[in-house]
XYZ file of C-alpha atoms in Angstrom:
558
model
C 0.761 -30.443 -13.905
C -0.851 -31.565 -11.174
C 0.860 -34.447 -9.416
C -1.777 -36.514 -10.770
C -1.826 -40.332 -12.837
C -2.494 -39.411 -16.585
C -4.964 -41.116 -18.046
C -5.341 -39.685 -20.937
C -4.052 -39.206 -24.695
C -1.237 -37.107 -26.031
C -2.801 -33.347 -25.246
C 0.209 -31.121 -26.539
C -1.236 -33.210 -29.997
C -4.960 -33.264 -29.918
C -5.795 -29.863 -28.981
C -5.190 -28.913 -32.670
C -8.419 -30.780 -32.954
C -10.507 -28.741 -30.188
C -12.655 -26.725 -33.335
C -14.662 -30.067 -34.913
C -15.476 -30.794 -31.476
C -16.742 -27.195 -30.628
C -19.521 -27.538 -33.857
C -19.915 -30.807 -32.486
C -21.122 -29.716 -28.918
C -23.315 -27.661 -27.814
C -20.818 -26.890 -24.360
C -16.454 -25.739 -24.366
C -14.629 -27.405 -24.930
C -11.652 -28.859 -23.300
C -10.442 -30.625 -20.517
C -8.888 -31.448 -17.356
C -7.316 -34.491 -16.803
C -9.759 -37.772 -16.412
C -9.225 -42.079 -15.393
C -9.827 -44.619 -17.684
C -8.111 -47.717 -17.615
C -6.696 -50.175 -19.931
C -8.992 -53.280 -19.576
C -12.135 -54.441 -17.424
C -9.681 -55.775 -15.041
C -7.544 -52.746 -14.550
C -11.236 -50.647 -13.580
C -11.940 -53.664 -11.236
C -8.496 -53.627 -9.572
C -9.514 -50.039 -8.710
C -12.863 -49.469 -8.018
C -15.750 -52.263 -6.909
C -19.843 -52.007 -6.586
C -21.466 -51.122 -4.019
C -23.578 -54.243 -4.700
C -26.980 -54.592 -7.177
C -29.527 -52.730 -6.862
C -31.460 -54.623 -10.722
C -30.636 -56.932 -12.171
C -30.228 -54.871 -15.471
C -26.446 -53.355 -15.953
C -26.630 -49.663 -17.037
C -25.518 -50.370 -20.679
C -29.139 -52.611 -20.037
C -31.263 -50.039 -19.032
C -29.763 -48.004 -21.997
C -30.674 -50.433 -24.180
C -34.390 -50.209 -23.518
C -34.630 -46.383 -24.219
C -34.870 -45.380 -27.640
C -33.683 -41.735 -26.666
C -30.144 -42.665 -25.923
C -29.072 -44.603 -29.288
C -27.274 -41.909 -30.430
C -25.023 -41.963 -26.955
C -25.017 -44.706 -26.656
C -23.920 -45.287 -30.134
C -20.340 -42.982 -29.482
C -19.624 -45.632 -25.462
C -19.411 -48.330 -28.615
C -16.789 -45.734 -30.724
C -15.106 -44.903 -28.162
C -11.928 -46.818 -26.516
C -10.578 -46.057 -22.615
C -6.832 -44.850 -22.635
C -5.172 -44.833 -20.348
C -1.301 -44.114 -20.078
C -1.690 -42.303 -23.558
C -2.193 -45.114 -25.549
C -5.734 -46.636 -26.564
C -6.844 -49.843 -25.329
C -8.784 -52.213 -27.029
C -11.499 -51.526 -23.933
C -14.661 -49.572 -25.290
C -17.159 -47.474 -23.194
C -19.657 -50.260 -23.616
C -18.126 -52.871 -22.813
C -16.922 -51.214 -18.679
C -20.263 -50.202 -18.647
C -21.993 -54.044 -19.274
C -19.626 -55.050 -16.906
C -21.272 -55.977 -13.665
C -19.092 -56.004 -11.125
C -19.067 -52.275 -10.543
C -19.996 -49.394 -9.930
C -20.457 -46.379 -12.378
C -23.332 -42.997 -12.419
C -23.756 -41.970 -15.881
C -25.671 -39.548 -17.393
C -26.772 -39.680 -20.298
C -28.327 -36.511 -22.887
C -30.970 -37.253 -25.383
C -30.944 -38.363 -29.192
C -30.599 -35.524 -30.659
C -28.906 -33.350 -28.658
C -25.507 -33.180 -30.247
C -24.024 -34.871 -33.021
C -23.594 -38.347 -33.118
C -22.529 -38.994 -36.186
C -19.656 -36.336 -36.128
C -17.933 -37.384 -32.250
C -18.118 -41.297 -34.073
C -16.517 -40.038 -36.773
C -13.503 -38.232 -34.417
C -13.134 -41.695 -33.324
C -11.405 -42.894 -36.234
C -8.204 -41.754 -34.912
C -6.848 -42.077 -32.053
C -6.456 -37.945 -31.400
C -9.913 -37.725 -32.138
C -10.971 -40.488 -30.256
C -9.373 -39.152 -26.396
C -10.781 -35.974 -27.724
C -14.263 -37.758 -27.866
C -13.597 -40.120 -25.093
C -12.435 -36.856 -22.455
C -14.557 -33.624 -23.785
C -17.917 -36.465 -24.011
C -18.046 -39.480 -22.874
C -15.934 -38.258 -19.358
C -18.036 -35.478 -19.155
C -21.354 -38.404 -19.076
C -20.026 -40.610 -16.125
C -18.866 -41.037 -13.177
C -16.978 -43.721 -11.224
C -19.849 -42.759 -8.367
C -22.786 -44.113 -7.572
C -24.639 -40.612 -6.760
C -28.691 -40.283 -7.143
C -30.095 -37.148 -6.850
C -32.253 -35.354 -5.345
C -32.922 -31.099 -4.373
C -30.805 -30.548 -3.363
C -26.558 -32.543 -3.397
C -22.781 -31.875 -3.613
C -21.576 -31.754 -7.289
C -20.490 -34.936 -8.672
C -17.561 -36.118 -9.848
C -16.931 -37.244 -13.360
C -14.293 -39.362 -15.255
C -12.526 -35.943 -16.413
C -12.099 -34.926 -13.231
C -14.284 -31.802 -12.989
C -17.535 -31.306 -10.195
C -20.824 -30.739 -12.058
C -23.905 -30.036 -10.434
C -26.603 -31.458 -12.705
C -29.326 -30.867 -10.852
C -28.168 -27.212 -10.998
C -28.502 -27.348 -14.906
C -32.550 -28.278 -14.765
C -32.332 -30.466 -17.490
C -32.992 -33.888 -16.010
C -35.392 -35.794 -17.760
C -35.242 -38.701 -15.917
C -33.968 -39.196 -12.762
C -32.671 -42.458 -10.658
C -33.171 -45.514 -13.141
C -31.663 -48.431 -10.687
C -29.089 -50.874 -12.797
C -26.357 -53.577 -11.604
C -23.174 -51.291 -11.608
C -25.225 -48.040 -10.616
C -27.358 -45.710 -11.452
C -28.985 -44.604 -14.449
C -30.330 -40.397 -15.130
C -31.500 -39.204 -18.870
C -31.325 -35.795 -19.480
C -31.996 -33.092 -22.227
C -28.607 -32.073 -23.529
C -25.342 -32.446 -23.231
C -23.496 -32.122 -19.447
C -21.273 -27.936 -20.153
C -17.629 -28.037 -20.123
C -16.073 -26.318 -17.362
C -12.366 -24.538 -17.483
C -10.429 -24.516 -15.467
C -7.725 -22.249 -15.515
C -5.233 -23.110 -16.888
C -7.380 -25.274 -20.133
C -8.633 -21.258 -20.813
C -4.452 -19.358 -20.673
C -4.264 -22.165 -23.693
C -7.203 -22.982 -25.163
C -9.389 -20.030 -25.260
C -9.611 -18.346 -28.847
C -8.764 -15.085 -27.373
C -6.460 -16.085 -24.382
C -4.506 -18.980 -26.515
C -0.949 -17.044 -27.772
C -0.695 -17.228 -23.888
C -0.966 -21.492 -23.773
C 1.192 -21.182 -27.133
C 4.088 -20.245 -25.062
C 2.972 -22.476 -20.907
C 3.101 -25.503 -23.595
C 5.889 -25.427 -24.649
C 6.730 -26.201 -20.539
C 4.461 -29.308 -20.785
C 6.841 -33.054 -19.787
C 5.477 -36.254 -18.408
C 7.033 -37.481 -15.888
C 8.383 -41.207 -14.974
C 7.413 -41.258 -10.699
C 9.235 -44.024 -9.681
C 8.106 -44.197 -6.460
C 4.350 -44.231 -7.284
C 4.672 -47.546 -9.103
C 4.579 -50.680 -9.300
C 8.078 -52.375 -9.653
C 7.990 -56.514 -9.956
C 12.394 -56.300 -10.019
C 15.132 -54.836 -11.543
C 15.836 -57.320 -14.352
C 20.070 -57.268 -16.148
C 19.971 -54.540 -13.630
C 16.805 -52.404 -15.099
C 13.635 -51.924 -12.650
C 10.655 -53.627 -14.480
C 7.985 -51.833 -13.684
C 3.700 -53.490 -13.743
C 2.235 -49.575 -12.208
C 3.425 -47.120 -14.184
C 3.140 -43.826 -12.762
C 3.092 -40.920 -15.667
C 2.689 -37.705 -14.010
C 1.896 -34.578 -16.922
C 3.162 -31.235 -15.238
C 4.477 -27.640 -16.883
C 7.919 -26.207 -15.636
C 6.988 -23.180 -15.811
C 3.753 -23.247 -13.594
C 5.728 -25.399 -10.718
C 7.036 -22.642 -9.514
C 4.270 -20.079 -9.942
C 1.206 -22.230 -9.995
C -1.292 -25.620 -10.099
C -3.973 -24.335 -12.658
C -4.542 -27.613 -13.916
C -5.288 -28.568 -10.741
C -9.246 -29.233 -10.635
C -8.585 -29.608 -5.969
C -6.598 -25.952 -6.489
C -8.868 -21.847 -6.331
C -7.097 -18.721 -7.969
C -7.693 -16.181 -9.534
C -5.311 -15.521 -12.869
C -5.476 -11.169 -14.512
C -4.183 -11.792 -18.256
C -4.213 -9.360 -20.973
C -6.361 -10.742 -24.443
C -4.319 -12.197 -27.123
C -3.618 -7.862 -28.099
C -1.311 -7.026 -25.031
C -0.247 -10.216 -24.998
C 1.745 -9.961 -27.532
C 1.800 -5.867 -27.245
C 3.504 -6.725 -23.281
C 5.917 -9.768 -24.478
C 7.393 -7.898 -27.054
C 8.149 -4.421 -24.448
C 9.300 -7.361 -21.822
C 11.336 -9.412 -23.391
C 13.592 -6.570 -24.060
C 14.660 -6.632 -20.605
C 16.172 -10.234 -21.458
C 18.480 -10.399 -23.784
C 21.716 -12.403 -23.404
C 24.394 -11.772 -24.528
C 25.226 -13.902 -27.916
C 27.756 -16.284 -26.308
C 25.702 -17.105 -22.970
C 23.705 -20.959 -24.562
C 20.755 -21.327 -25.059
C 19.577 -17.596 -25.323
C 16.777 -18.034 -26.974
C 15.076 -20.366 -25.006
C 16.818 -18.151 -21.530
C 14.825 -14.629 -22.803
C 11.229 -17.096 -23.598
C 11.658 -18.940 -19.650
C 12.988 -15.133 -18.266
C 9.864 -13.037 -19.717
C 6.605 -15.807 -19.792
C 7.841 -15.631 -15.709
C 8.018 -11.347 -15.288
C 4.751 -11.631 -16.154
C 3.179 -14.265 -15.174
C 4.358 -15.035 -11.391
C 2.695 -11.795 -9.764
C -0.439 -12.467 -11.867
C -1.849 -15.822 -10.047
C -2.949 -15.244 -6.349
C -3.425 -18.222 -5.252
C -7.150 -17.342 -2.657
C -6.259 -19.774 0.846
C -3.076 -16.700 0.683
C -6.027 -14.324 0.030
C -7.158 -12.411 3.716
C -8.744 -10.211 1.924
C -9.402 -10.515 -1.919
C -11.474 -6.587 -1.892
C -8.827 -4.957 0.239
C -5.719 -6.372 -1.441
C -3.989 -10.054 -2.966
C -0.968 -10.445 -3.642
C 1.164 -12.976 -5.556
C 3.149 -16.382 -4.940
C 6.047 -14.149 -4.881
C 5.272 -12.246 -1.965
C 5.776 -14.961 0.267
C 8.863 -15.668 -0.328
C 10.162 -11.738 -0.588
C 11.652 -10.620 2.276
C 12.104 -7.607 1.542
C 8.569 -6.878 1.055
C 8.778 -6.498 4.841
C 11.795 -3.254 5.232
C 11.495 0.247 6.553
C 11.925 1.858 3.828
C 11.858 -0.144 1.397
C 8.705 -1.150 -1.434
C 6.959 -4.163 -0.536
C 6.596 -5.935 -3.161
C 4.022 -8.763 -4.626
C 0.769 -7.304 -2.565
C -1.927 -5.403 -4.915
C -3.847 -2.996 -2.870
C -7.457 -2.187 -4.080
C -7.800 -4.117 -6.888
C -10.654 -4.011 -7.754
C -10.783 0.138 -7.312
C -10.442 2.792 -9.951
C -6.395 2.839 -10.393
C -6.549 -2.021 -9.386
C -4.350 -4.322 -11.469
C -8.430 -5.375 -12.206
C -9.555 -2.347 -13.479
C -12.302 -2.773 -15.823
C -10.817 -6.925 -16.212
C -14.319 -9.479 -17.087
C -14.095 -11.802 -14.931
C -15.002 -15.950 -16.077
C -15.831 -18.041 -14.325
C -13.419 -21.917 -13.947
C -13.663 -24.997 -12.227
C -10.437 -24.337 -10.259
C -10.922 -19.840 -10.082
C -11.013 -16.867 -12.200
C -9.072 -15.588 -15.191
C -10.006 -12.303 -15.310
C -9.116 -10.647 -18.385
C -7.896 -7.441 -19.226
C -7.249 -5.579 -22.060
C -3.182 -4.313 -21.177
C -0.260 -6.240 -19.085
C -2.527 -3.858 -15.804
C 1.288 -3.909 -13.286
C 4.225 -1.865 -13.197
C 7.139 -3.791 -14.500
C 9.267 -1.588 -11.866
C 6.835 -3.153 -9.179
C 7.330 -7.144 -10.321
C 10.161 -8.241 -11.891
C 12.122 -5.683 -13.370
C 13.126 -4.218 -9.136
C 16.009 -3.312 -7.919
C 19.284 -4.871 -7.516
C 21.717 -4.834 -3.889
C 24.855 -5.643 -3.200
C 24.600 -6.202 0.113
C 28.653 -4.007 1.516
C 28.786 -6.998 4.141
C 28.073 -10.159 1.356
C 31.866 -9.759 0.887
C 31.400 -13.722 -1.136
C 30.351 -10.441 -3.386
C 34.005 -8.948 -3.801
C 36.003 -10.108 -6.641
C 39.314 -7.850 -5.834
C 40.573 -6.740 -3.423
C 43.414 -4.479 -3.062
C 45.904 -1.950 -0.727
C 42.712 -1.942 1.953
C 41.371 -5.430 4.849
C 37.563 -5.378 5.384
C 35.495 -6.161 8.238
C 31.819 -6.328 7.919
C 30.470 -4.911 10.686
C 26.336 -5.030 12.356
C 24.394 -2.352 13.542
C 20.547 -2.763 14.371
C 19.217 0.780 12.813
C 16.317 1.417 9.324
C 19.189 3.441 7.606
C 21.217 1.229 8.070
C 20.548 -2.589 5.224
C 19.874 -5.031 6.359
C 21.640 -3.896 9.367
C 25.133 -4.770 8.480
C 27.697 -2.846 6.471
C 31.713 -3.481 4.998
C 34.660 -1.272 6.743
C 37.030 -0.962 4.248
C 40.125 -0.450 5.794
C 43.453 0.960 3.448
C 46.530 -1.051 4.075
C 48.528 2.156 5.174
C 47.937 5.609 5.896
C 47.851 6.659 1.228
C 47.386 3.342 0.420
C 44.883 4.406 -2.399
C 42.403 0.983 -2.286
C 40.483 -0.806 -4.800
C 37.543 -2.746 -4.144
C 35.178 -4.597 -6.833
C 31.753 -6.025 -6.031
C 29.933 -8.734 -8.824
C 26.764 -7.910 -9.461
C 23.570 -9.570 -9.907
C 20.853 -10.658 -12.271
C 20.792 -8.423 -13.699
C 18.598 -7.389 -16.769
C 18.976 -5.712 -20.203
C 17.279 -2.741 -18.745
C 18.788 1.633 -17.354
C 19.596 1.884 -13.986
C 20.430 4.457 -11.287
C 23.605 3.197 -10.055
C 24.413 4.133 -6.790
C 26.849 3.718 -4.466
C 25.540 3.640 -0.227
C 27.895 4.958 2.778
C 27.571 5.410 5.730
C 28.560 8.159 8.137
C 31.216 8.111 10.350
C 29.293 8.154 13.498
C 27.754 4.713 12.961
C 31.111 2.661 14.614
C 31.754 6.241 16.337
C 29.337 8.474 17.982
C 31.206 10.750 19.943
C 34.564 11.893 17.744
C 34.198 10.334 14.486
C 36.247 11.515 12.059
C 34.184 13.980 9.462
C 36.618 13.342 6.364
C 34.843 12.818 3.656
C 36.253 9.592 1.476
C 37.366 11.151 -2.680
C 36.661 7.324 -4.534
C 35.931 6.511 -8.778
C 33.906 4.181 -10.143
C 33.906 2.032 -12.952
C 31.070 0.150 -14.385
C 32.258 -3.852 -15.580
C 30.151 -5.550 -18.618
C 29.423 -7.454 -21.554
C 27.852 -6.408 -24.714
C 24.947 -7.837 -26.847
C 28.582 -10.075 -28.508
C 29.575 -11.248 -25.270
C 33.056 -8.318 -25.678
C 34.105 -6.735 -21.863
C 33.335 -3.314 -21.282
C 34.010 -0.151 -18.914
C 32.804 2.767 -18.110
C 34.364 5.028 -16.420
C 31.369 7.065 -14.488
C 33.045 9.547 -16.275
C 35.569 9.802 -14.744
C 34.125 11.175 -11.902
C 35.149 11.915 -8.535
C 32.949 11.554 -5.931
C 33.444 12.432 -2.089
C 31.312 10.685 0.438
C 28.782 12.747 3.306
C 30.305 11.509 6.574
C 27.769 13.171 8.487
C 24.505 11.508 6.990
C 23.833 8.402 5.492
C 24.915 8.795 1.205
C 23.857 8.126 -1.893
C 25.464 8.696 -4.367
C 24.399 7.755 -8.055
C 28.026 6.804 -10.063
C 26.266 5.782 -12.674
C 23.040 7.554 -14.105
C 20.597 6.138 -16.672
C 23.462 3.158 -17.308
C 21.697 0.443 -19.351
C 23.060 -2.581 -19.825
C 23.418 -3.802 -23.105
C 22.301 -7.455 -21.989
C 21.347 -10.161 -19.691
C 22.598 -11.330 -17.282
C 19.734 -12.624 -15.200
C 19.963 -16.546 -13.404
C 24.022 -17.385 -14.509
C 26.440 -18.461 -12.205
C 28.833 -16.626 -15.131
C 29.079 -12.776 -13.400
C 29.667 -10.401 -16.214
C 29.226 -7.166 -14.432
C 30.598 -5.827 -11.165
C 30.853 -2.560 -9.762
C 34.966 -1.502 -8.912
C 35.614 1.081 -6.047
C 39.043 2.490 -6.505
C 39.738 5.450 -3.918
C 41.522 8.516 -5.733
C 43.115 10.672 -2.417
C 46.537 12.007 -3.415
C 49.377 12.521 -0.271
C 48.750 15.923 0.237
C 45.051 15.432 0.630
C 45.447 12.762 3.591
C 44.972 15.340 6.185
C 41.326 16.726 4.053
C 39.951 12.715 3.426
C 39.682 9.607 4.855
C 40.776 6.891 2.993
C 38.176 4.515 5.264
C 34.615 3.647 4.373
C 31.957 2.441 5.790
C 30.168 0.026 2.236
C 26.416 -0.053 3.403
C 25.810 -1.348 -0.500
C 25.682 -0.817 -4.055
C 22.833 -0.039 -5.094
C 21.075 -1.188 -8.523
C 18.521 1.223 -8.655
C 15.906 0.826 -11.619
C 14.648 3.179 -13.855
C 11.247 3.615 -13.928
C 9.379 1.550 -17.425
C 5.992 1.519 -18.577
C 5.160 -1.349 -20.751
C 1.328 -0.304 -21.653
C 3.128 2.757 -24.074
C 4.042 2.660 -28.129
C 8.040 2.954 -27.460
């Protein structure tokens, strides 16, 4: 998820042990990514000491204080992890090394259950939990003396903690040869980042069940240190592995401690309810490879994309919030069309954050709601425009030629249209457009035709065009189907822009979203009889084909 060197252990498997450590520690469970090294020499390569201020090491200073015996025992049993692997180096050995600088914030005896923590360290998974959630939460790689007012300290688990702000310091600024020691009356609280909250908070973890499936480790060859090539294979002396989330890379780096986001999400009951309803829009036909995986992927994106707000993109959070897709959705600025991915007055009674329970995280805010607060027709179930001038969408044509023409006007979609010209005065042409990214939902299928005065305002031909329409699609089993739009002949209104609904409340049984094999199309067929030639015009100015979603709520009991 975040481009950061992985120094922690098996995040996926160890999360199952979190309830145990949550009961052991007085602080919150869960954690961000931290730093650890496979040996003292590994650590030496990265951080040099700023100089000694005492002849005693941090470990020796702690040995002289009986109230820290429990903390020392945990450090002795907790091993350093590097690249998901447990090393033979303990945290005692690190703190005995006088060549490096650390800040240790040591909780007193009796404020945590040392025996239970030590018991966890007997397994690799448990050891990684103790390292990440407890040990690294109390050690910093900096040399930080406490002042009356100071900035938060960056701990080994990448959390920024305000030590003085907790008002639990017993004794501060104990000098050591390799850093400084502070003694506190109880463990430092562990702060969730947003990703951890979504994945592991009991009331939100249904979201985490989905998100975790997109976690992966990726080897970064460019950042790794190569020692050359052996038998044609690159060999690395220092490999860098990045943990990332393939889903959230498109949405936001929610585990990055250096980022700032707001996220609005329903608690488990609301999430399961909206998931069941939203997933119905992403039902692929039986011939699509990995249809279930696609359904899950696009349902998750549909529910998450507009729920994440990068604070660097916001002008005034009280006035409006813009989600990540806003910056790439050009139609947001087209006159006469809805503004997508912009949510006005989020804290108002009808706003998306109305009644939300705010929870502060280490990298932003999570707003918990009972139900998903968005309108699907303003998020993922948006209109589909097949522009007439997009000739690449034309799959078949006969009995006509066509030309792309451009005209700047608010009433013309994308300021261009297609001029369809019959090859003869009696030719009834056919023209088929493929329709990309249809969902398994209900649409009004419309054909938008421009008046003849667009190209000739002085003496336009005001005879209407008459045509039929056929929707081609596939059913749930992938079988090709056709709907002849009720065998109706449609007439254009040549005096003005005419939006003709050729199929009202048409439901596609199968989703075609994100597919290269486009299985949905609309065929337009001119249907003017020879004897009608004087009363009708076979020429057409096709602005676009519009699939207009029918309003749908995902918060009802359907």
